[in-house]
Short mmCIF file of C-alpha atoms and ligand atoms in Angstrom, two decimals:
data_model
loop_
_atom_site.label_atom_id
_atom_site.label_comp_id
_atom_site.label_asym_id
_atom_site.label_seq_id
_atom_site.Cartn_x
_atom_site.Cartn_y
_atom_site.Cartn_z
CA MET B 1 83.92 82.57 151.84
CA ASP B 2 85.43 85.75 153.29
CA GLU B 3 88.77 84.01 153.79
CA ARG B 4 88.84 82.90 150.17
CA ARG B 5 88.19 86.41 148.94
CA ARG B 6 91.01 87.73 151.11
CA VAL B 7 93.43 85.12 149.72
CA THR B 8 92.41 85.94 146.16
CA LYS B 9 93.00 89.63 146.87
CA LEU B 10 96.39 88.87 148.36
CA VAL B 11 97.42 86.74 145.39
CA LEU B 12 96.27 89.46 143.01
CA PHE B 13 98.20 92.09 144.97
CA LEU B 14 101.34 89.93 145.05
CA SER B 15 101.18 89.24 141.33
CA ILE B 16 100.83 92.95 140.55
CA LEU B 17 103.76 93.70 142.86
CA LEU B 18 105.92 90.98 141.27
CA ASN B 19 104.98 92.14 137.81
CA ALA B 20 105.99 95.69 138.67
CA ALA B 21 109.24 94.63 140.34
CA PHE B 22 110.39 92.43 137.46
CA ARG B 23 108.96 94.47 134.69
CA PRO B 24 112.31 95.71 133.29
CA CYS B 25 113.44 92.09 132.97
CA LEU B 26 110.27 90.75 131.43
CA SER B 27 109.36 90.93 127.81
CA ASP B 28 106.71 93.39 126.80
CA PRO B 29 104.09 91.81 124.55
CA SER B 30 103.22 95.14 122.88
CA ASP B 31 106.83 95.95 122.01
CA GLN B 32 107.33 92.37 120.84
CA ALA B 33 104.33 92.61 118.49
CA CYS B 34 105.51 96.03 117.31
CA LEU B 35 109.04 94.87 116.46
CA THR B 36 107.93 91.56 114.95
CA GLU B 37 105.47 93.27 112.62
CA LEU B 38 107.89 96.08 111.75
CA SER B 39 110.60 93.60 110.79
CA LYS B 40 108.05 91.82 108.57
CA SER B 41 107.05 95.02 106.77
CA ILE B 42 110.56 96.34 106.05
CA GLN B 43 113.34 94.79 104.02
CA ASP B 44 116.97 95.24 104.94
CA PRO B 45 119.01 94.33 101.85
CA ASN B 46 122.28 95.67 103.37
CA LYS B 47 121.83 93.55 106.54
CA SER B 48 122.22 96.66 108.71
CA LEU B 49 119.83 95.61 111.47
CA HIS B 50 121.90 93.59 113.90
CA ASN B 51 120.05 91.29 116.31
CA TRP B 52 116.70 91.90 114.64
CA ASN B 53 115.31 88.41 115.28
CA GLN B 54 112.48 86.79 117.23
CA GLN B 55 114.71 86.03 120.21
CA THR B 56 115.67 89.66 120.71
CA PHE B 57 112.11 90.89 120.00
CA ALA B 58 110.95 88.79 122.96
CA LYS B 59 113.36 90.70 125.20
CA PRO B 60 114.61 93.79 123.41
CA CYS B 61 115.45 95.75 126.55
CA ASN B 62 117.98 95.17 129.29
CA GLU B 63 117.26 98.01 131.69
CA SER B 64 118.09 101.10 129.66
CA THR B 65 120.25 99.42 127.09
CA SER B 66 118.91 97.64 124.06
CA ASN B 67 120.20 94.62 122.25
CA LEU B 68 118.60 95.83 119.04
CA GLN B 69 120.36 97.96 116.45
CA GLY B 70 118.76 101.42 116.40
CA ALA B 71 116.62 100.96 119.51
CA ILE B 72 116.98 102.73 122.85
CA CYS B 73 115.10 101.57 125.92
CA ASN B 74 113.77 103.31 128.97
CA ASN B 75 112.25 101.43 131.89
CA GLY B 76 112.18 98.18 129.94
CA ARG B 77 110.27 99.60 127.00
CA ILE B 78 111.37 100.75 123.56
CA TYR B 79 111.74 104.51 123.81
CA LYS B 80 113.57 105.50 120.62
CA LEU B 81 113.79 103.87 117.21
CA SER B 82 116.41 105.49 114.98
CA LEU B 83 116.69 103.56 111.75
CA ASN B 84 117.81 106.35 109.44
CA ASN B 85 120.03 106.02 106.35
CA LEU B 86 120.13 102.20 106.32
CA SER B 87 118.84 101.64 102.76
CA LEU B 88 115.67 100.05 104.20
CA ARG B 89 112.84 99.19 101.82
CA GLY B 90 109.24 98.11 102.32
CA THR B 91 106.49 99.84 104.26
CA ILE B 92 105.82 101.29 107.73
CA SER B 93 103.85 98.72 109.72
CA PRO B 94 100.66 99.98 111.41
CA PHE B 95 101.70 97.75 114.33
CA LEU B 96 104.39 100.30 115.20
CA SER B 97 101.50 101.77 117.17
CA ASN B 98 102.00 98.90 119.64
CA CYS B 99 105.32 100.43 120.78
CA THR B 100 103.28 102.68 123.02
CA ASN B 101 106.23 104.19 124.92
CA LEU B 102 107.90 105.41 121.75
CA GLN B 103 109.11 108.98 122.03
CA THR B 104 111.23 109.17 118.86
CA LEU B 105 110.58 107.48 115.54
CA ASP B 106 113.23 108.25 112.93
CA LEU B 107 113.00 106.28 109.68
CA SER B 108 114.47 109.07 107.55
CA SER B 109 116.67 108.63 104.46
CA ASN B 110 115.59 105.16 103.39
CA PHE B 111 113.56 103.84 100.46
CA LEU B 112 110.29 103.21 102.32
CA THR B 113 107.09 103.20 100.28
CA GLY B 114 103.35 103.09 101.03
CA PRO B 115 101.33 105.28 103.39
CA ILE B 116 101.98 106.83 106.81
CA PRO B 117 99.70 104.61 108.95
CA PRO B 118 96.99 106.59 110.80
CA ASP B 119 97.45 103.99 113.58
CA LEU B 120 100.45 106.03 114.74
CA GLN B 121 97.84 108.13 116.54
CA SER B 122 98.11 105.67 119.47
CA LEU B 123 101.70 106.75 120.09
CA VAL B 124 100.62 109.27 122.69
CA ASN B 125 104.20 109.85 123.93
CA LEU B 126 105.62 110.54 120.49
CA ALA B 127 107.65 113.75 120.32
CA VAL B 128 109.76 113.24 117.19
CA LEU B 129 108.43 111.82 113.94
CA ASN B 130 111.03 111.99 111.17
CA LEU B 131 110.05 110.14 108.00
CA SER B 132 111.89 112.47 105.62
CA SER B 133 113.67 111.38 102.42
CA ASN B 134 111.71 108.24 101.60
CA ARG B 135 109.12 107.41 98.93
CA LEU B 136 106.04 107.56 101.13
CA GLU B 137 102.71 108.02 99.36
CA GLY B 138 99.15 108.89 100.30
CA GLU B 139 97.85 111.62 102.55
CA ILE B 140 99.15 113.02 105.83
CA PRO B 141 96.87 111.40 108.46
CA PRO B 142 94.97 114.12 110.39
CA GLN B 143 94.83 111.61 113.28
CA LEU B 144 98.43 112.55 114.13
CA THR B 145 96.89 115.50 115.97
CA LEU B 146 96.18 113.00 118.77
CA CYS B 147 99.91 112.67 119.43
CA ALA B 148 99.75 115.76 121.62
CA TYR B 149 103.46 115.82 122.50
CA LEU B 150 104.70 116.04 118.91
CA ASN B 151 107.61 118.46 118.65
CA VAL B 152 108.95 117.46 115.27
CA ILE B 153 107.09 116.45 112.12
CA ASP B 154 109.54 116.04 109.26
CA PHE B 155 108.07 114.51 106.09
CA HIS B 156 110.20 116.39 103.52
CA ASP B 157 111.28 114.64 100.29
CA ASN B 158 108.52 112.08 99.87
CA LEU B 159 105.64 111.54 97.42
CA LEU B 160 102.81 112.58 99.74
CA THR B 161 99.60 113.87 98.14
CA GLY B 162 96.42 115.60 99.29
CA PRO B 163 96.02 118.55 101.64
CA ILE B 164 97.92 119.47 104.81
CA PRO B 165 95.46 118.69 107.64
CA GLN B 166 94.34 121.92 109.27
CA GLN B 167 94.17 120.14 112.66
CA LEU B 168 97.96 119.80 112.86
CA GLY B 169 97.97 123.46 113.88
CA LEU B 170 96.50 122.30 117.21
CA LEU B 171 99.81 120.67 118.13
CA VAL B 172 101.02 123.37 120.52
CA ARG B 173 104.45 121.79 121.08
CA LEU B 174 105.33 121.67 117.41
CA SER B 175 108.68 123.39 116.89
CA ALA B 176 109.73 121.84 113.57
CA PHE B 177 107.42 121.12 110.66
CA ASP B 178 108.70 120.28 107.18
CA VAL B 179 106.60 118.91 104.32
CA SER B 180 108.69 120.45 101.53
CA ASN B 181 109.27 118.56 98.28
CA ASN B 182 106.19 116.36 98.15
CA ARG B 183 103.11 116.38 95.92
CA LEU B 184 100.77 118.07 98.37
CA SER B 185 97.94 120.27 97.14
CA GLY B 186 95.46 122.84 98.38
CA PRO B 187 95.76 125.83 100.69
CA ILE B 188 98.39 125.99 103.44
CA PRO B 189 96.53 126.05 106.80
CA LEU B 190 97.03 129.41 108.51
CA SER B 191 96.97 127.36 111.73
CA LEU B 192 100.57 126.43 110.80
CA SER B 193 101.87 129.39 108.80
CA ASN B 194 100.29 132.18 110.85
CA ARG B 195 99.59 130.60 114.22
CA SER B 196 97.16 132.36 116.48
CA SER B 197 99.31 132.39 119.60
CA PRO B 198 102.33 134.71 119.41
CA ASN B 199 104.54 132.22 121.36
CA LEU B 200 104.05 129.45 118.80
CA PRO B 201 106.62 129.26 116.01
CA LYS B 202 105.31 130.21 112.58
CA PHE B 203 106.54 127.95 109.80
CA ASN B 204 107.98 129.81 106.84
CA ALA B 205 108.10 129.03 103.10
CA SER B 206 110.98 126.55 103.52
CA SER B 207 108.53 124.19 105.28
CA PHE B 208 106.17 124.12 102.31
CA GLU B 209 108.13 124.75 99.08
CA GLY B 210 108.52 122.13 96.38
CA ASN B 211 104.85 121.12 96.26
CA LYS B 212 103.48 122.01 92.84
CA ASP B 213 99.83 122.45 93.85
CA LEU B 214 100.20 123.89 97.34
CA TYR B 215 99.34 127.57 97.63
CA GLY B 216 98.79 130.45 100.02
CA PHE B 217 100.82 132.28 102.65
CA PRO B 218 103.84 132.00 103.23
CA LEU B 219 104.53 130.79 99.67
CA PRO B 220 104.92 133.56 97.08
CA PRO B 221 101.80 133.97 94.94
CA MET B 222 101.82 131.53 92.05
CA ARG B 223 103.27 133.11 88.95
CA SER B 224 100.06 132.11 87.26
CA LYS B 225 100.64 128.95 85.30
CA GLY B 226 97.87 130.04 82.86
CA LEU B 227 99.90 133.10 81.88
CA SER B 228 103.09 131.16 81.25
CA ILE B 229 101.19 128.69 79.06
CA LEU B 230 99.70 131.67 77.21
CA ALA B 231 103.17 133.14 76.83
CA ILE B 232 104.47 129.88 75.37
CA VAL B 233 101.52 129.72 72.95
CA GLY B 234 102.11 133.38 72.05
CA ILE B 235 105.81 132.85 71.41
CA GLY B 236 105.00 129.76 69.36
CA LEU B 237 102.36 131.49 67.29
CA GLY B 238 104.51 134.62 66.90
CA SER B 239 107.59 132.78 65.73
CA GLY B 240 105.44 130.64 63.43
CA LEU B 241 103.91 133.73 61.88
CA ALA B 242 107.30 135.43 61.59
CA SER B 243 108.85 132.48 59.79
CA LEU B 244 105.80 132.28 57.54
CA ILE B 245 106.14 135.96 56.61
CA LEU B 246 109.90 135.56 56.16
CA SER B 247 109.58 132.59 53.83
CA PHE B 248 106.74 134.31 51.99
CA THR B 249 108.87 137.40 51.40
CA GLY B 250 111.71 135.14 50.36
CA VAL B 251 109.53 133.44 47.79
CA CYS B 252 108.26 136.82 46.59
CA ILE B 253 111.77 138.19 46.18
CA TRP B 254 112.86 135.03 44.37
CA LEU B 255 109.83 135.25 42.09
CA LYS B 256 110.49 138.92 41.36
CA VAL B 257 114.16 138.28 40.61
CA THR B 258 113.41 135.41 38.28
CA ASP B 259 110.64 137.45 36.73
CA ARG B 260 113.06 140.26 36.01
CA LYS B 261 115.60 137.80 34.67
CA VAL B 262 112.99 136.27 32.41
CA ALA B 263 111.94 139.71 31.30
CA LEU B 264 115.55 140.71 30.65
CA GLU B 265 116.22 137.48 28.80
CA GLU B 266 113.10 137.99 26.79
CA GLY B 267 114.22 141.54 26.07
CA LYS B 268 117.64 140.30 24.98
CA ILE B 269 116.09 137.65 22.79
CA SER B 270 113.71 140.11 21.22
CA HIS B 271 116.66 142.40 20.74
CA LEU B 272 118.69 139.76 18.98
CA MET B 273 115.84 138.73 16.76
CA PRO B 274 116.03 140.30 13.39
CA ASP B 275 113.28 142.66 12.52
CA TYR B 276 111.04 141.49 9.82
C1 NAG L 1 122.32 93.46 130.71
O1 NAG L 1 123.37 94.39 130.54
C2 NAG L 1 124.44 94.23 131.45
C3 NAG L 1 125.40 95.40 131.24
O2 NAG L 1 125.43 95.81 129.91
C4 NAG L 1 125.09 92.88 131.23
O3 NAG L 1 126.16 92.70 132.15
C5 NAG L 1 124.05 91.78 131.42
O4 NAG L 1 124.61 90.52 131.12
C6 NAG L 1 122.86 92.03 130.52
N1 NAG L 1 121.84 91.06 130.80
C7 NAG L 1 121.20 90.38 129.85
C8 NAG L 1 120.18 89.42 130.33
O5 NAG L 1 121.41 90.56 128.66
C1 NAG L 2 124.40 107.37 104.76
O1 NAG L 2 125.07 106.15 104.65
C2 NAG L 2 126.07 106.13 103.65
C3 NAG L 2 126.59 104.72 103.53
O2 NAG L 2 126.83 104.15 104.76
C4 NAG L 2 127.16 107.16 104.01
O3 NAG L 2 128.13 107.19 103.00
C5 NAG L 2 126.52 108.53 104.13
O4 NAG L 2 127.46 109.48 104.57
C6 NAG L 2 125.36 108.49 105.13
N1 NAG L 2 124.67 109.76 105.08
C7 NAG L 2 124.33 110.42 106.17
C8 NAG L 2 123.64 111.72 105.97
O5 NAG L 2 124.57 110.00 107.28
C1 NAG L 3 123.59 99.63 100.76
O1 NAG L 3 124.12 98.92 99.63
C2 NAG L 3 124.15 99.68 98.45
C3 NAG L 3 124.58 98.77 97.32
O2 NAG L 3 125.55 97.85 97.73
C4 NAG L 3 125.10 100.87 98.64
O3 NAG L 3 125.12 101.65 97.47
C5 NAG L 3 124.60 101.71 99.80
O4 NAG L 3 125.49 102.77 100.08
C6 NAG L 3 124.44 100.86 101.05
N1 NAG L 3 123.80 101.69 102.08
C7 NAG L 3 124.23 101.74 103.33
C8 NAG L 3 123.46 102.61 104.24
O5 NAG L 3 125.21 101.13 103.72
C1 NAG L 4 98.55 96.74 117.79
O1 NAG L 4 98.40 97.52 116.60
C2 NAG L 4 97.34 97.12 115.78
C3 NAG L 4 97.39 97.98 114.53
O2 NAG L 4 97.32 99.34 114.82
C4 NAG L 4 96.02 97.29 116.54
O3 NAG L 4 94.96 96.81 115.73
C5 NAG L 4 96.08 96.48 117.83
O4 NAG L 4 94.93 96.74 118.59
C6 NAG L 4 97.31 96.84 118.64
N1 NAG L 4 97.42 95.95 119.79
C7 NAG L 4 97.65 96.39 121.00
C8 NAG L 4 97.77 95.36 122.06
O5 NAG L 4 97.77 97.58 121.24
C1 NAG L 5 115.23 114.35 110.00
O1 NAG L 5 116.25 113.50 109.49
C2 NAG L 5 117.07 114.11 108.50
C3 NAG L 5 118.00 113.07 107.89
O2 NAG L 5 118.19 111.97 108.68
C4 NAG L 5 117.82 115.26 109.12
O3 NAG L 5 118.64 115.88 108.16
C5 NAG L 5 116.79 116.27 109.64
O4 NAG L 5 117.46 117.32 110.29
C6 NAG L 5 115.83 115.61 110.61
N1 NAG L 5 114.77 116.55 110.92
C7 NAG L 5 114.68 117.20 112.05
C8 NAG L 5 113.59 118.20 112.15
O5 NAG L 5 115.45 117.00 112.98
C1 NAG L 6 98.41 136.66 110.27
O1 NAG L 6 97.76 136.95 111.49
C2 NAG L 6 97.73 138.33 111.81
C3 NAG L 6 97.14 138.49 113.20
O2 NAG L 6 96.04 137.66 113.38
C4 NAG L 6 96.92 139.07 110.75
O3 NAG L 6 96.93 140.44 111.02
C5 NAG L 6 97.56 138.83 109.38
O4 NAG L 6 96.78 139.41 108.36
C6 NAG L 6 97.69 137.32 109.11
N1 NAG L 6 98.44 137.14 107.88
C7 NAG L 6 97.97 136.36 106.88
C8 NAG L 6 98.85 136.26 105.68
O5 NAG L 6 96.90 135.80 106.93
C1 NAG L 7 112.67 129.52 107.96
O1 NAG L 7 112.68 128.80 109.18
C2 NAG L 7 113.84 128.01 109.39
C3 NAG L 7 113.69 127.29 110.69
O2 NAG L 7 112.42 126.72 110.81
C4 NAG L 7 115.07 128.90 109.40
O3 NAG L 7 116.23 128.09 109.53
C5 NAG L 7 115.15 129.69 108.13
O4 NAG L 7 116.22 130.61 108.19
C6 NAG L 7 113.85 130.47 107.90
N1 NAG L 7 113.92 131.10 106.59
C7 NAG L 7 113.56 132.35 106.40
C8 NAG L 7 113.65 132.85 104.99
O5 NAG L 7 113.17 133.05 107.30
#
C-alpha cells in the first residue's frame, strides 16, 4: 500500500518534471484554442496571415521564434500578437482570453467590427492593448481594470458608445490612453484626467476629443448646442422677416407707382376730354 503510493508520487513527479522540461516544444492547448477561435472570428481577404492554419496553431512557438505571421513567442507561449494594418475584417474573439501569456495585443488599423470582449480581463499580463482605427462598437468593458499591468489603452477612431469606465483610473501603470474620435458620452472620469497621485500621467484633451456627447475637464466647455440652434432659428426667422418686409415694401412701391401712373393717365384723359 505504502509502496504503491510512493510509486504514484514518483510517477507524478516525473511527469511534472518532463512536462516542464519539454514545455517549449509542446503545444499549448490554451494558445491553440485562442488562435483557432481568433482565426475563425476574423477574415483575411488580402491573405496576409501566413501560416495561420491548424497545423501551426497546434505548435505556434519554436522557443522564442514563432511560425505564425504577427506572433512573437516567449518561453513557448504566444507573447505578442501584432496584426495591425492588414485589412482584417470580422470580430475580436472572446477566446483571445485563452492566450494567457499575452503581453501585447495590437489589432489596430483594420476593419474589425463588434464589441471589445470583456473576456480580455483574463489577460493578466497584458501591457499594451491597441485596437485603434477599426469599427468597434459597444461599450468599453470596465472589466479591463483587472488587467493590472496595462500601460497602453488605445481605442481611438472606432464607433464605441457609452461612458468611459471610472475604474480605468485605477490602472496605475497606464501611460497612454486614447479614446478620441468615438461616440462616447457622459462625463470624463477625473480619475483619468486629473489623477489623484502626482506621479501618474494626466491625460489631456487629445485623449478625449472627437466624441460628440463626452463632456467635462479637460475638454473645453461645450459651446452650448442649445444656443447655436437658437442662433440658427434666429437667423432664419430674421432673414425670413427681412425678406417679407422687403417684398412688402416692393409691392407697396409698385402699387404707389402704378397708382400715380393711373392717376396721371386719368388726369391726362380728363384733360383731353372736351368740356361739356
Ligand atoms: C526551430 O527553429 C530553429 C532555428 O530557427 C530551426 O533550426 C528548427 O528547425 C526549428 N524547429 C522546428 C521544430 O520548427
Ligand atoms: C498600411 O498598409 C498599406 C498597404 O500595405 C501601406 O500602403 C500603408 O503605408 C500602411 N500604413 C501604415 C501606417 O503602416
Ligand atoms: C488589401 O487589398 C485592398 C484591395 O485590393 C487594398 O486596397 C489594400 O491596400 C490591401 N491592404 C493591405 C494591408 O495590403
Ligand atoms: C477560453 O476562453 C473562453 C472565452 O472567454 C472561456 O469561456 C474559457 O473558459 C477559456 N478556456 C480556458 C482554458 O481558459
Ligand atoms: C496604436 O497603433 C497605431 C496604428 O497602428 C499607432 O499609430 C499608435 O501610435 C499606437 N498607439 C500607441 C499608444 O502606441
Ligand atoms: C484637479 O485636482 C486638483 C488637486 O486635487 C484640484 O485642485 C483641481 O481643482 C482639480 N481640477 C479639476 C478640473 O477638477
Ligand atoms: C497631450 O498629451 C500628449 C501625450 O499624451 C502630448 O503629445 C500632447 O502634446 C499633449 N497636448 C497638450 C495640448 O498638452
